[in-house]
DNA sequence: ATAGGGTTAG
């Protein structure tokens, strides 16, 4: 390649920088990165004077090559050829370093620019945003404003995007105010980004207000708004907006589909997929990933296999999202061989999520030993994350592997992993299932945000149900909102301790004050609570108010309690129901024994 | 240059 370049150029009559640059530009604009860089090397070698245009093209090529060492070399050549102080080239160097993920170098270059222009500022904001440092991006943006520079709409848009990336609603509102001040709030790109920012920060009303302004409706603002409703679970609102959209893209379809899967409405999701297939030929890797999530959740492996075949035929299997969704689908359908096979074929395109899915698939089926093996294999290739540890701790809990569990706990502490609510819960769960309630308590007490439910279950698991009431009191004191699992555990504790009145009060309060519909288990607990304490009047009244037909298990309990406390009428009632459920064996249940 | 997706848990 190098030879052909130089031959070609030698044949030319004029070999000044101009024709070299023309070629360089052609290569670089057409994505011929290697060719452009080779040509540049020849240029330098032959002593052709490199101009601003030369470096602009070479830097563009460096940016697509994502090679930080190469970028540093070109950076030094820019200085050597006397272009220090050229704001365009220096901004380009900031850009290239940023693209390579070398934000320290990017920032150093930026700070060296004597008079950064609006493009320089845009580049630094954008790169911080892409690097995942939204805070820093917003910080640079406000520095720009303090210098009284007027940002481009793209820069404003990037700064707003940065706010959404870390949930900075306060900062977002301030930028919105600034946009109004300089009359940029009606700019198409800016207003769409604002809608998206408000939506992602959970302020749907503000998003809607901007969306409803005249002239701000297009596919993108519609899609943002639909997405906002969909991620907040407001699917009927999302659907209404979707139906009135002027046109649809594959993204708008995917947004709706994601909404249905997020709300676990698998039926509607499938229905929507059928509608989608009938309306458009557009299907991409996101659609397929979501489709596989649905197959995994139902679960329907045959459907999943059809999607797999489709993905294979259309070349989507090399996409890591599709690959991971496939792993998950096979795992959730219980086909661990399928998961393993997929995982092996993904050897060139797998990431830490793939490993986590593989781990979870084994752990979910109680195959903790295999999960442990996968974990040690994983350490050689990928970084474990909180997901990894969560799964591993659950696997330890299942096989009472206290020592391994402790090692994982120690590993997390020594490597500075953040131990959040979920991790605290997983640790408490592991320690209490391994019957080490002392450690479970220590983890629980030391946590800043506590997962009370796991501690309640731990106490119940270790025969310390009395402590559940202390936990409930502490919860109330700290204003922590109980959820379904809290009540389930609390009711179990009432059963264990004969706390009938408290149980009844909790059961009432569950739907009255917390709008939580009791589950079957909660009704069972109440039946046990009344029955075991011989409160047959209350039991009878409770059964009369049941909003559904009692289950066989409930009836058997009622039958047994009635026998014990000689509550014949209720016992006969239960026996009749049970006999109706078992017509093949008449009179299996009799409250008065035949003599 | 502004819109979408995956892995932890009772």
Coordinates of C-alpha atoms (C1' of nucleotides) in Angstrom, one line a residue:
Chain A
X1 CA 0.0 0.0 0.0
X2 CA 2.7 2.4 1.0
X3 CA 4.6 1.6 -2.3
X4 CA 1.6 2.2 -4.5
X5 CA 1.1 5.6 -2.9
X6 CA 4.6 6.8 -3.5
X7 CA 4.7 5.4 -7.0
X8 CA 1.5 7.2 -7.8
X9 CA 2.7 10.4 -6.4
X10 CA 6.1 10.2 -8.0
X11 CA 4.4 10.0 -11.3
X12 CA 2.8 13.4 -10.8
X13 CA 4.4 16.4 -12.2
X14 CA 3.6 18.7 -9.3
X15 CA 4.4 17.3 -5.9
X16 CA 3.7 20.2 -3.7
X17 CA 1.6 19.9 -0.5
X18 CA -1.6 20.7 -2.4
X19 CA -1.9 17.4 -4.3
X20 CA -0.7 15.4 -1.3
X21 CA -3.4 17.0 0.7
X22 CA -6.0 16.4 -1.9
X23 CA -5.3 12.7 -1.8
X24 CA -5.1 12.7 2.0
X25 CA -8.5 14.5 2.1
X26 CA -10.0 11.9 -0.3
X27 CA -8.8 9.0 1.8
X28 CA -9.8 10.5 5.1
X29 CA -13.3 11.5 3.9
X30 CA -14.0 8.1 2.5
X31 CA -13.0 6.3 5.7
X32 CA -9.8 5.0 4.3
X33 CA -8.0 5.5 7.7
X34 CA -5.0 3.2 7.1
X35 CA -4.4 4.6 3.6
X36 CA -4.5 8.2 4.9
X37 CA -2.1 7.5 7.7
X38 CA 0.3 5.6 5.4
X39 CA 0.3 8.4 3.0
X40 CA 1.0 10.9 5.8
X41 CA 4.0 8.8 6.9
X42 CA 5.3 8.9 3.3
X43 CA 4.8 12.7 3.2
X44 CA 6.7 13.2 6.4
X45 CA 9.4 10.8 5.2
X46 CA 9.8 12.7 1.9
X47 CA 10.0 16.0 3.7
X48 CA 6.8 17.4 2.1
X49 CA 5.7 20.3 4.2
X50 CA 2.6 19.4 6.2
X51 CA 0.0 22.1 6.4
X52 CA -3.0 22.8 8.6
X53 CA -5.2 20.8 6.1
X54 CA -2.8 17.9 6.3
X55 CA -3.0 17.7 10.1
X56 CA -6.8 18.2 10.1
X57 CA -7.2 15.1 7.9
X58 CA -4.6 13.1 9.8
X59 CA -6.3 13.9 13.1
X60 CA -9.7 12.9 11.7
X61 CA -8.1 9.6 10.8
X62 CA -6.6 9.2 14.2
X63 CA -10.0 9.8 15.7
X64 CA -11.5 6.8 13.9
X65 CA -8.5 4.6 14.7
X66 CA -8.9 5.2 18.4
X67 CA -5.2 4.8 19.0
X68 CA -4.0 7.0 21.8
X69 CA -0.3 6.4 21.1
X70 CA -0.7 7.4 17.5
X71 CA -2.6 10.4 18.6
X72 CA 0.2 11.5 20.9
X73 CA 2.7 11.2 18.0
X74 CA 0.6 13.3 15.7
X75 CA 0.1 15.8 18.6
X76 CA 3.9 16.1 18.9
X77 CA 4.2 16.6 15.1
X78 CA 1.6 19.3 15.2
X79 CA 3.8 21.1 17.8
X80 CA 7.0 20.3 15.8
X81 CA 5.6 21.8 12.6
X82 CA 4.8 25.0 14.5
X83 CA 1.0 24.7 14.7
X84 CA 0.8 25.2 18.5
X85 CA -1.7 28.0 18.9
X86 CA -3.8 26.9 16.0
X87 CA -7.2 26.7 17.7
X88 CA -8.7 24.4 15.0
X89 CA -5.9 21.8 15.2
X90 CA -5.7 22.0 18.9
X91 CA -9.5 21.5 19.3
X92 CA -9.1 18.6 16.9
X93 CA -6.5 17.1 19.2
X94 CA -8.8 17.5 22.2
X95 CA -11.4 15.7 20.1
X96 CA -9.1 12.8 19.2
X97 CA -7.8 12.2 22.7
X98 CA -11.4 12.2 23.9
X99 CA -12.5 9.7 21.3
X100 CA -9.6 7.5 22.4
X101 CA -10.9 7.7 26.0
X102 CA -7.8 9.6 27.1
X103 CA -9.7 12.4 28.9
X104 CA -6.7 13.5 31.0
X105 CA -4.8 14.2 27.8
X106 CA -7.8 15.8 26.2
X107 CA -8.3 18.1 29.2
X108 CA -4.6 19.0 29.3
X109 CA -4.7 20.0 25.6
X110 CA -7.9 22.0 26.1
X111 CA -6.4 23.9 29.0
X112 CA -3.4 24.8 26.8
X113 CA -5.6 26.4 24.1
X114 CA -5.2 30.1 24.6
X115 CA -8.5 31.2 23.2
X116 CA -10.9 28.3 22.9
X117 CA -13.7 28.9 20.4
X118 CA -17.2 27.6 20.5
X119 CA -16.1 24.4 18.7
X120 CA -13.4 23.8 21.3
X121 CA -15.9 24.1 24.1
X122 CA -18.4 21.9 22.3
X123 CA -15.7 19.2 21.8
X124 CA -14.7 19.1 25.5
X125 CA -18.4 19.1 26.7
X126 CA -19.2 16.3 24.2
X127 CA -16.2 14.2 25.1
X128 CA -16.8 14.4 28.9
X129 CA -20.4 13.4 28.2
X130 CA -19.4 10.4 26.1
X131 CA -16.8 9.4 28.6
X132 CA -19.5 9.1 31.2
X133 CA -18.6 12.1 33.2
X134 CA -21.8 14.1 32.8
X135 CA -20.9 16.2 35.9
X136 CA -17.7 17.4 34.3
X137 CA -19.5 18.1 31.0
X138 CA -22.0 20.3 32.8
X139 CA -19.1 21.9 34.8
X140 CA -17.3 22.8 31.5
X141 CA -20.5 24.1 30.0
X142 CA -21.1 26.5 32.9
X143 CA -17.5 27.6 32.8
X144 CA -18.1 28.5 29.1
X145 CA -21.2 30.6 30.1
X146 CA -19.2 32.4 32.8
X147 CA -16.9 33.6 30.1
X148 CA -19.9 35.1 28.4
X149 CA -19.5 33.0 25.3
X150 CA -22.6 32.1 23.4
X151 CA -22.7 28.3 22.9
X152 CA -23.9 26.5 19.8
X153 CA -27.2 24.7 20.0
X154 CA -25.4 21.4 19.8
X155 CA -23.3 22.4 22.9
X156 CA -26.4 23.3 24.8
X157 CA -27.9 20.0 23.7
X158 CA -24.8 18.1 24.9
X159 CA -25.0 19.8 28.3
X160 CA -28.6 18.9 28.7
X161 CA -27.9 15.3 27.7
X162 CA -25.2 15.4 30.4
X163 CA -27.9 16.3 32.9
X164 CA -30.0 13.4 31.9
X165 CA -27.0 11.1 32.2
X166 CA -26.7 11.7 36.0
X167 CA -30.3 12.6 36.7
X168 CA -29.4 16.3 37.3
X169 CA -32.8 17.8 37.1
X170 CA -31.8 21.0 39.0
X171 CA -28.9 21.6 36.5
X172 CA -31.2 20.8 33.6
X173 CA -33.8 23.3 34.8
X174 CA -31.1 25.9 35.0
X175 CA -29.9 25.2 31.5
X176 CA -33.5 25.3 30.3
X177 CA -33.8 28.8 31.9
X178 CA -30.7 29.9 30.1
X179 CA -32.1 28.6 26.8
X180 CA -35.2 30.8 27.3
X181 CA -33.0 33.8 28.0
X182 CA -31.1 33.5 24.8
X183 CA -34.1 32.4 22.8
X184 CA -32.8 29.0 22.1
X185 CA -35.6 27.1 23.7
X186 CA -37.5 26.9 20.4
X187 CA -34.5 25.4 18.6
X188 CA -35.4 21.9 17.3
X189 CA -32.5 20.0 18.7
X190 CA -32.5 21.8 22.0
X191 CA -36.2 21.4 22.7
X192 CA -36.1 17.7 21.8
X193 CA -33.2 17.2 24.2
X194 CA -35.1 19.1 26.9
X195 CA -38.1 16.9 26.5
X196 CA -35.8 13.9 26.8
X197 CA -34.0 15.3 29.8
X198 CA -37.3 16.0 31.7
X199 CA -38.6 12.6 30.8
X200 CA -35.4 10.8 32.0
X201 CA -35.4 12.8 35.2
X202 CA -39.0 11.7 35.8
X203 CA -40.7 15.1 35.3
X204 CA -43.2 14.0 32.7
X205 CA -45.3 17.1 33.1
X206 CA -42.5 19.5 32.1
X207 CA -41.6 17.2 29.2
X208 CA -45.2 17.3 28.0
X209 CA -45.3 21.1 28.3
X210 CA -42.4 21.5 25.9
X211 CA -43.8 18.8 23.7
X212 CA -47.1 20.6 23.4
X213 CA -45.6 23.9 22.3
X214 CA -46.4 24.7 18.7
X215 CA -43.8 23.6 16.1
X216 CA -41.9 21.3 18.4
X217 CA -43.4 18.1 17.1
X218 CA -41.4 15.7 14.9
X219 CA -40.5 12.0 14.9
X220 CA -37.8 12.6 17.5
X221 CA -39.8 14.6 19.9
X222 CA -42.7 12.2 19.6
X223 CA -40.4 9.3 20.2
X224 CA -38.9 10.9 23.3
X225 CA -42.4 11.6 24.6
X226 CA -43.6 8.1 23.9
X227 CA -40.5 6.8 25.5
X228 CA -41.0 9.0 28.5
X229 CA -44.5 7.5 29.0
X230 CA -43.3 4.0 28.3
X231 CA -40.5 4.0 30.8
X232 CA -42.9 5.4 33.5
X233 CA -45.3 2.5 32.8
X234 CA -48.0 4.8 31.3
X235 CA -48.6 2.5 28.4
X236 CA -52.0 3.7 27.3
X237 CA -50.8 7.2 27.1
X238 CA -47.7 6.0 25.2
X239 CA -49.9 4.2 22.8
X240 CA -52.1 7.2 22.2
X241 CA -49.1 9.3 21.3
X242 CA -47.6 6.5 19.2
X243 CA -50.8 6.2 17.2
X244 CA -50.9 9.9 16.4
X245 CA -47.2 10.1 15.3
X246 CA -46.7 11.5 11.8
X247 CA -44.3 8.7 10.9
X248 CA -42.7 5.8 12.6
X249 CA -39.1 4.6 12.7
X250 CA -37.7 1.4 14.0
X251 CA -36.8 3.3 17.2
X252 CA -40.3 4.4 17.9
X253 CA -41.6 0.8 17.5
X254 CA -38.8 -0.4 19.8
X255 CA -39.7 2.2 22.4
X256 CA -43.2 0.9 22.6
X257 CA -42.1 -2.6 22.7
X258 CA -39.6 -1.8 25.5
X259 CA -42.5 -0.2 27.4
X260 CA -44.6 -3.4 27.2
X261 CA -41.7 -5.6 28.3
X262 CA -40.8 -3.2 31.1
X263 CA -44.4 -3.5 32.5
X264 CA -44.2 -7.2 32.0
X265 CA -47.2 -7.1 29.7
X266 CA -46.0 -10.0 27.6
X267 CA -49.3 -10.5 25.8
X268 CA -49.5 -6.9 24.7
X269 CA -45.9 -7.0 23.7
X270 CA -46.4 -10.0 21.5
X271 CA -49.5 -8.4 20.0
X272 CA -47.6 -5.3 19.3
X273 CA -44.7 -7.2 17.7
X274 CA -47.2 -8.8 15.3
X275 CA -48.6 -5.3 14.5
X276 CA -45.0 -4.1 14.0
X277 CA -44.1 -7.0 11.6
X278 CA -47.3 -6.3 9.6
X279 CA -46.5 -2.5 9.3
X280 CA -42.8 -2.5 8.6
X281 CA -39.9 -4.6 7.4
X282 CA -37.6 -2.7 9.7
X283 CA -36.3 -5.0 12.4
X284 CA -33.0 -4.4 14.2
X285 CA -30.9 -5.8 17.0
X286 CA -32.9 -4.0 19.6
X287 CA -36.2 -5.4 18.3
X288 CA -34.6 -8.9 18.4
X289 CA -33.2 -8.4 21.9
X290 CA -36.6 -7.4 23.2
X291 CA -38.3 -10.2 21.3
X292 CA -35.9 -12.6 23.0
X293 CA -36.7 -11.0 26.4
X294 CA -40.4 -11.8 25.8
X295 CA -39.6 -15.4 24.8
X296 CA -37.6 -15.7 28.0
X297 CA -40.3 -14.3 30.2
X298 CA -43.2 -16.3 29.0
X299 CA -41.2 -18.7 28.6
X300 CA -41.4 -20.1 25.1
X301 CA -38.2 -21.7 23.9
X302 CA -39.7 -22.7 20.5
X303 CA -40.5 -19.1 19.8
X304 CA -37.1 -18.2 21.1
X305 CA -35.4 -20.7 18.7
X306 CA -37.3 -19.1 15.8
X307 CA -36.0 -15.7 16.8
X308 CA -32.5 -17.3 17.1
X309 CA -32.7 -18.7 13.6
X310 CA -33.9 -15.3 12.2
X311 CA -31.1 -13.5 14.0
X312 CA -28.6 -16.0 12.6
X313 CA -29.8 -15.7 9.0
X314 CA -29.8 -11.9 9.2
X315 CA -26.4 -11.6 10.8
X316 CA -27.5 -10.3 14.2
X317 CA -25.9 -13.0 16.3
X318 CA -22.5 -11.2 16.4
X319 CA -24.2 -8.3 18.2
X320 CA -23.5 -8.6 21.9
X321 CA -26.9 -7.4 23.0
X322 CA -28.6 -10.0 20.8
X323 CA -26.1 -12.6 22.0
X324 CA -26.7 -11.9 25.7
X325 CA -30.5 -11.9 25.2
X326 CA -30.1 -15.3 23.5
X327 CA -28.1 -16.6 26.5
X328 CA -30.7 -15.3 28.8
X329 CA -33.6 -16.8 26.8
X330 CA -32.1 -20.3 26.8
X331 CA -31.2 -20.0 30.5
X332 CA -34.7 -18.8 31.6
X333 CA -36.2 -21.6 29.4
X334 CA -34.1 -24.0 31.4
X335 CA -32.0 -25.1 28.5
X336 CA -28.5 -24.7 30.0
X337 CA -26.9 -26.6 27.1
X338 CA -28.3 -24.0 24.8
X339 CA -26.9 -21.3 27.0
X340 CA -23.5 -23.0 27.1
X341 CA -23.5 -23.5 23.3
X342 CA -24.4 -19.9 22.6
X343 CA -21.7 -18.7 25.0
X344 CA -19.1 -20.7 23.2
X345 CA -20.1 -19.3 19.8
X346 CA -19.8 -15.8 21.3
X347 CA -16.1 -16.2 22.2
X348 CA -15.2 -13.1 20.1
X349 CA -18.1 -10.9 21.1
X350 CA -18.8 -11.5 24.7
X351 CA -18.6 -9.0 27.5
X352 CA -19.0 -9.1 31.3
X353 CA -22.8 -9.2 30.9
X354 CA -22.5 -12.4 29.0
X355 CA -20.6 -13.9 31.9
X356 CA -23.1 -12.7 34.4
X357 CA -26.0 -14.1 32.4
X358 CA -24.2 -17.5 32.2
X359 CA -23.6 -17.3 36.0
X360 CA -27.2 -16.4 36.7
X361 CA -28.5 -19.2 34.5
X362 CA -26.7 -21.8 36.6
X363 CA -27.4 -20.2 39.9
X364 CA -31.1 -19.9 39.1
X365 CA -31.4 -23.6 38.5
X366 CA -29.7 -24.2 41.9
X367 CA -26.5 -25.4 40.1
X368 CA -24.3 -23.5 42.5
X369 CA -21.2 -25.6 42.0
X370 CA -21.2 -25.0 38.2
X371 CA -21.7 -21.3 39.0
X372 CA -18.6 -21.3 41.1
X373 CA -16.6 -22.9 38.3
X374 CA -17.9 -20.3 35.8
X375 CA -16.9 -17.6 38.3
X376 CA -13.3 -18.7 38.5
X377 CA -13.2 -19.0 34.7
X378 CA -14.7 -15.5 34.5
X379 CA -12.0 -13.9 36.6
X380 CA -9.4 -14.6 33.8
X381 CA -11.4 -12.7 31.2
X382 CA -13.8 -10.2 32.6
X383 CA -14.2 -7.8 35.5
X384 CA -16.8 -9.0 38.1
X385 CA -19.4 -6.4 38.9
X386 CA -22.1 -6.1 41.6
X387 CA -24.3 -8.3 39.4
X388 CA -21.7 -11.0 39.5
X389 CA -21.4 -10.8 43.3
X390 CA -25.2 -10.7 43.8
X391 CA -25.5 -13.9 41.8
X392 CA -22.6 -15.5 43.5
X393 CA -23.9 -14.7 47.0
X394 CA -27.2 -16.2 46.1
X395 CA -25.4 -19.3 44.8
X396 CA -23.5 -19.6 48.1
X397 CA -26.7 -19.2 50.1
X398 CA -28.2 -22.1 48.2
X399 CA -25.4 -24.6 49.0
X400 CA -24.6 -23.2 52.4
X401 CA -21.1 -22.2 51.2
X402 CA -20.4 -19.8 54.1
X403 CA -16.6 -19.7 53.5
X404 CA -17.0 -18.8 49.8
X405 CA -19.6 -16.3 50.7
X406 CA -17.2 -14.7 53.2
X407 CA -14.5 -14.6 50.6
X408 CA -16.7 -12.8 48.2
X409 CA -17.7 -10.3 50.8
X410 CA -14.0 -9.7 51.7
X411 CA -13.1 -9.4 48.0
X412 CA -15.8 -6.7 47.5
X413 CA -14.6 -4.7 50.5
X414 CA -10.9 -5.0 49.6
X415 CA -11.5 -4.0 46.0
X416 CA -13.6 -1.0 47.0
X417 CA -16.9 -2.2 45.4
X418 CA -19.9 -0.1 46.4
X419 CA -22.1 -2.1 48.7
X420 CA -25.6 -0.8 47.9
X421 CA -29.0 -1.8 49.1
X422 CA -29.2 -4.8 46.8
X423 CA -25.7 -6.0 47.8
X424 CA -26.6 -5.5 51.5
X425 CA -29.7 -7.6 50.9
X426 CA -27.7 -10.3 49.1
X427 CA -25.1 -10.4 51.9
X428 CA -27.7 -10.6 54.7
X429 CA -29.5 -13.3 52.8
X430 CA -26.4 -15.3 52.3
X431 CA -25.3 -15.1 55.9
X432 CA -28.7 -15.9 57.3
X433 CA -29.3 -18.8 55.0
X434 CA -25.8 -20.1 56.0
X435 CA -27.2 -19.8 59.6
X436 CA -24.8 -17.0 60.6
X437 CA -27.2 -14.5 61.9
X438 CA -24.5 -12.6 63.8
X439 CA -22.8 -11.7 60.5
X440 CA -26.1 -11.0 58.8
X441 CA -27.0 -8.6 61.6
X442 CA -23.6 -6.9 61.5
X443 CA -23.9 -6.3 57.7
X444 CA -27.4 -5.0 58.2
X445 CA -26.5 -2.6 61.0
X446 CA -23.5 -1.3 59.2
X447 CA -25.4 -0.5 56.0
X448 CA -26.4 3.1 55.3
X449 CA -29.5 2.2 53.2
X450 CA -31.0 -1.0 54.7
X451 CA -32.8 -3.8 52.9
X452 CA -35.2 -4.6 55.8
X453 CA -36.9 -7.3 54.0
X454 CA -33.9 -9.5 53.7
X455 CA -33.2 -9.0 57.4
X456 CA -36.9 -9.9 58.3
X457 CA -36.6 -13.1 56.2
X458 CA -33.3 -13.9 57.8
X459 CA -34.8 -13.6 61.3
X460 CA -37.7 -15.8 60.3
X461 CA -35.3 -18.3 58.8
X462 CA -33.3 -18.5 62.0
X463 CA -36.1 -18.8 64.4
X464 CA -35.8 -15.2 65.7
X465 CA -39.2 -14.0 64.6
X466 CA -39.5 -11.9 67.7
X467 CA -36.9 -9.6 66.3
X468 CA -39.1 -8.9 63.3
X469 CA -41.2 -6.6 65.4
X470 CA -38.2 -4.5 66.4
X471 CA -37.3 -4.2 62.8
X472 CA -40.9 -3.1 61.9
X473 CA -40.8 -0.5 64.6
X474 CA -37.5 0.9 63.5
X475 CA -38.8 1.0 59.9
X476 CA -41.8 3.1 61.0
X477 CA -39.5 5.4 63.0
X478 CA -37.3 6.0 60.0
X479 CA -40.2 6.4 57.7
X480 CA -39.2 3.5 55.4
X481 CA -42.1 2.4 53.3
X482 CA -43.0 -1.2 53.7
X483 CA -43.7 -3.2 50.5
X484 CA -45.3 -6.5 49.8
X485 CA -42.5 -8.6 51.0
X486 CA -42.3 -6.6 54.3
X487 CA -45.9 -7.5 55.0
X488 CA -45.5 -11.1 54.0
X489 CA -42.6 -11.5 56.5
X490 CA -44.4 -9.4 59.2
X491 CA -47.5 -11.6 58.9
X492 CA -45.4 -14.8 59.2
X493 CA -43.8 -13.3 62.3
X494 CA -47.2 -12.7 63.8
X495 CA -48.2 -16.3 63.1
X496 CA -45.0 -17.5 64.9
X497 CA -45.6 -15.4 67.9
X498 CA -49.4 -15.6 68.2
X499 CA -49.7 -11.8 67.6
X500 CA -53.3 -12.0 66.4
X501 CA -54.3 -8.4 66.9
X502 CA -51.1 -7.0 65.3
X503 CA -51.5 -9.4 62.4
X504 CA -55.1 -8.3 61.7
X505 CA -54.1 -4.7 62.0
X506 CA -51.2 -5.2 59.5
X507 CA -53.4 -7.1 57.1
X508 CA -55.9 -4.2 57.1
X509 CA -53.3 -1.5 56.8
X510 CA -51.7 -3.2 53.9
X511 CA -54.5 -2.4 51.5
X512 CA -56.0 0.5 53.4
X513 CA -52.9 2.6 53.8
X514 CA -50.4 1.2 51.3
X515 CA -52.6 0.1 48.5
X516 CA -51.0 -3.3 48.3
X517 CA -53.4 -6.1 47.4
X518 CA -52.7 -9.1 49.7
X519 CA -51.4 -12.2 48.0
X520 CA -52.5 -15.7 48.5
X521 CA -49.8 -16.3 51.1
X522 CA -51.0 -13.4 53.1
X523 CA -54.5 -14.8 53.3
X524 CA -53.0 -18.1 54.3
X525 CA -51.1 -16.5 57.1
X526 CA -54.3 -14.8 58.4
X527 CA -56.1 -18.2 58.4
X528 CA -53.3 -19.7 60.3
X529 CA -53.1 -16.8 62.7
X530 CA -56.8 -17.1 63.7
X531 CA -56.9 -20.9 63.6
X532 CA -53.8 -21.6 65.6
X533 CA -55.0 -19.2 68.3
X534 CA -58.5 -20.8 68.4
X535 CA -60.2 -17.6 67.3
X536 CA -62.8 -19.5 65.3
X537 CA -65.4 -16.7 65.2
X538 CA -62.8 -14.4 63.6
X539 CA -61.7 -17.1 61.3
X540 CA -65.2 -17.7 60.1
X541 CA -65.8 -14.0 59.5
X542 CA -62.5 -13.8 57.6
X543 CA -63.4 -16.7 55.4
X544 CA -66.8 -15.1 54.6
X545 CA -65.0 -12.0 53.3
X546 CA -62.6 -13.8 51.1
X547 CA -62.7 -12.2 47.6
X548 CA -62.0 -15.6 46.0
X549 CA -62.8 -19.3 46.4
X550 CA -60.6 -20.7 49.2
X551 CA -57.8 -23.0 47.9
X552 CA -57.6 -26.7 48.9
X553 CA -54.7 -25.9 51.2
X554 CA -56.7 -23.3 53.0
X555 CA -59.7 -25.6 53.4
X556 CA -57.5 -28.4 54.8
X557 CA -56.2 -25.9 57.4
X558 CA -59.7 -24.7 58.3
X559 CA -60.8 -28.3 58.5
X560 CA -58.0 -29.2 60.9
X561 CA -58.6 -26.2 63.1
X562 CA -62.3 -26.8 63.2
X563 CA -61.7 -30.4 64.4
X564 CA -59.2 -29.3 67.0
X565 CA -61.6 -26.7 68.4
X566 CA -64.8 -28.7 67.8
X567 CA -66.2 -26.0 65.5
X568 CA -68.5 -28.4 63.7
X569 CA -70.4 -26.1 61.4
X570 CA -67.3 -24.5 59.9
X571 CA -65.6 -27.9 59.7
X572 CA -68.5 -29.3 57.8
X573 CA -68.5 -26.4 55.4
X574 CA -64.8 -27.0 54.7
X575 CA -65.3 -30.7 54.4
X576 CA -68.1 -30.2 51.8
X577 CA -65.9 -27.9 49.8
X578 CA -63.0 -30.3 49.9
X579 CA -65.2 -33.3 48.9
X580 CA -66.5 -31.2 46.0
X581 CA -62.9 -30.7 44.9
X582 CA -62.2 -34.5 45.1
X583 CA -65.4 -36.1 43.7
X584 CA -63.6 -39.3 42.9
X585 CA -63.0 -40.0 46.6
X586 CA -66.3 -39.3 48.3
X587 CA -66.3 -38.3 51.9
X588 CA -62.6 -38.1 52.3
X589 CA -63.1 -35.3 54.7
X590 CA -65.5 -35.8 57.6
X591 CA -65.7 -33.5 60.5
X592 CA -67.3 -36.2 62.7
X593 CA -65.7 -39.6 62.5
X594 CA -68.0 -42.5 61.6
X595 CA -68.2 -44.9 64.4
Chain B
dA1 C1' -24.6 16.4 16.5
dT2 C1' -31.6 15.5 19.5
dA3 C1' -35.2 9.3 20.2
dG4 C1' -34.6 2.7 21.6
dG5 C1' -32.1 -2.5 24.2
dG6 C1' -29.2 -6.7 28.3
dT7 C1' -27.1 -9.2 33.6
dT8 C1' -28.5 -9.1 40.8
dA9 C1' -33.8 -10.6 44.4
dG10 C1' -37.0 -12.8 48.6

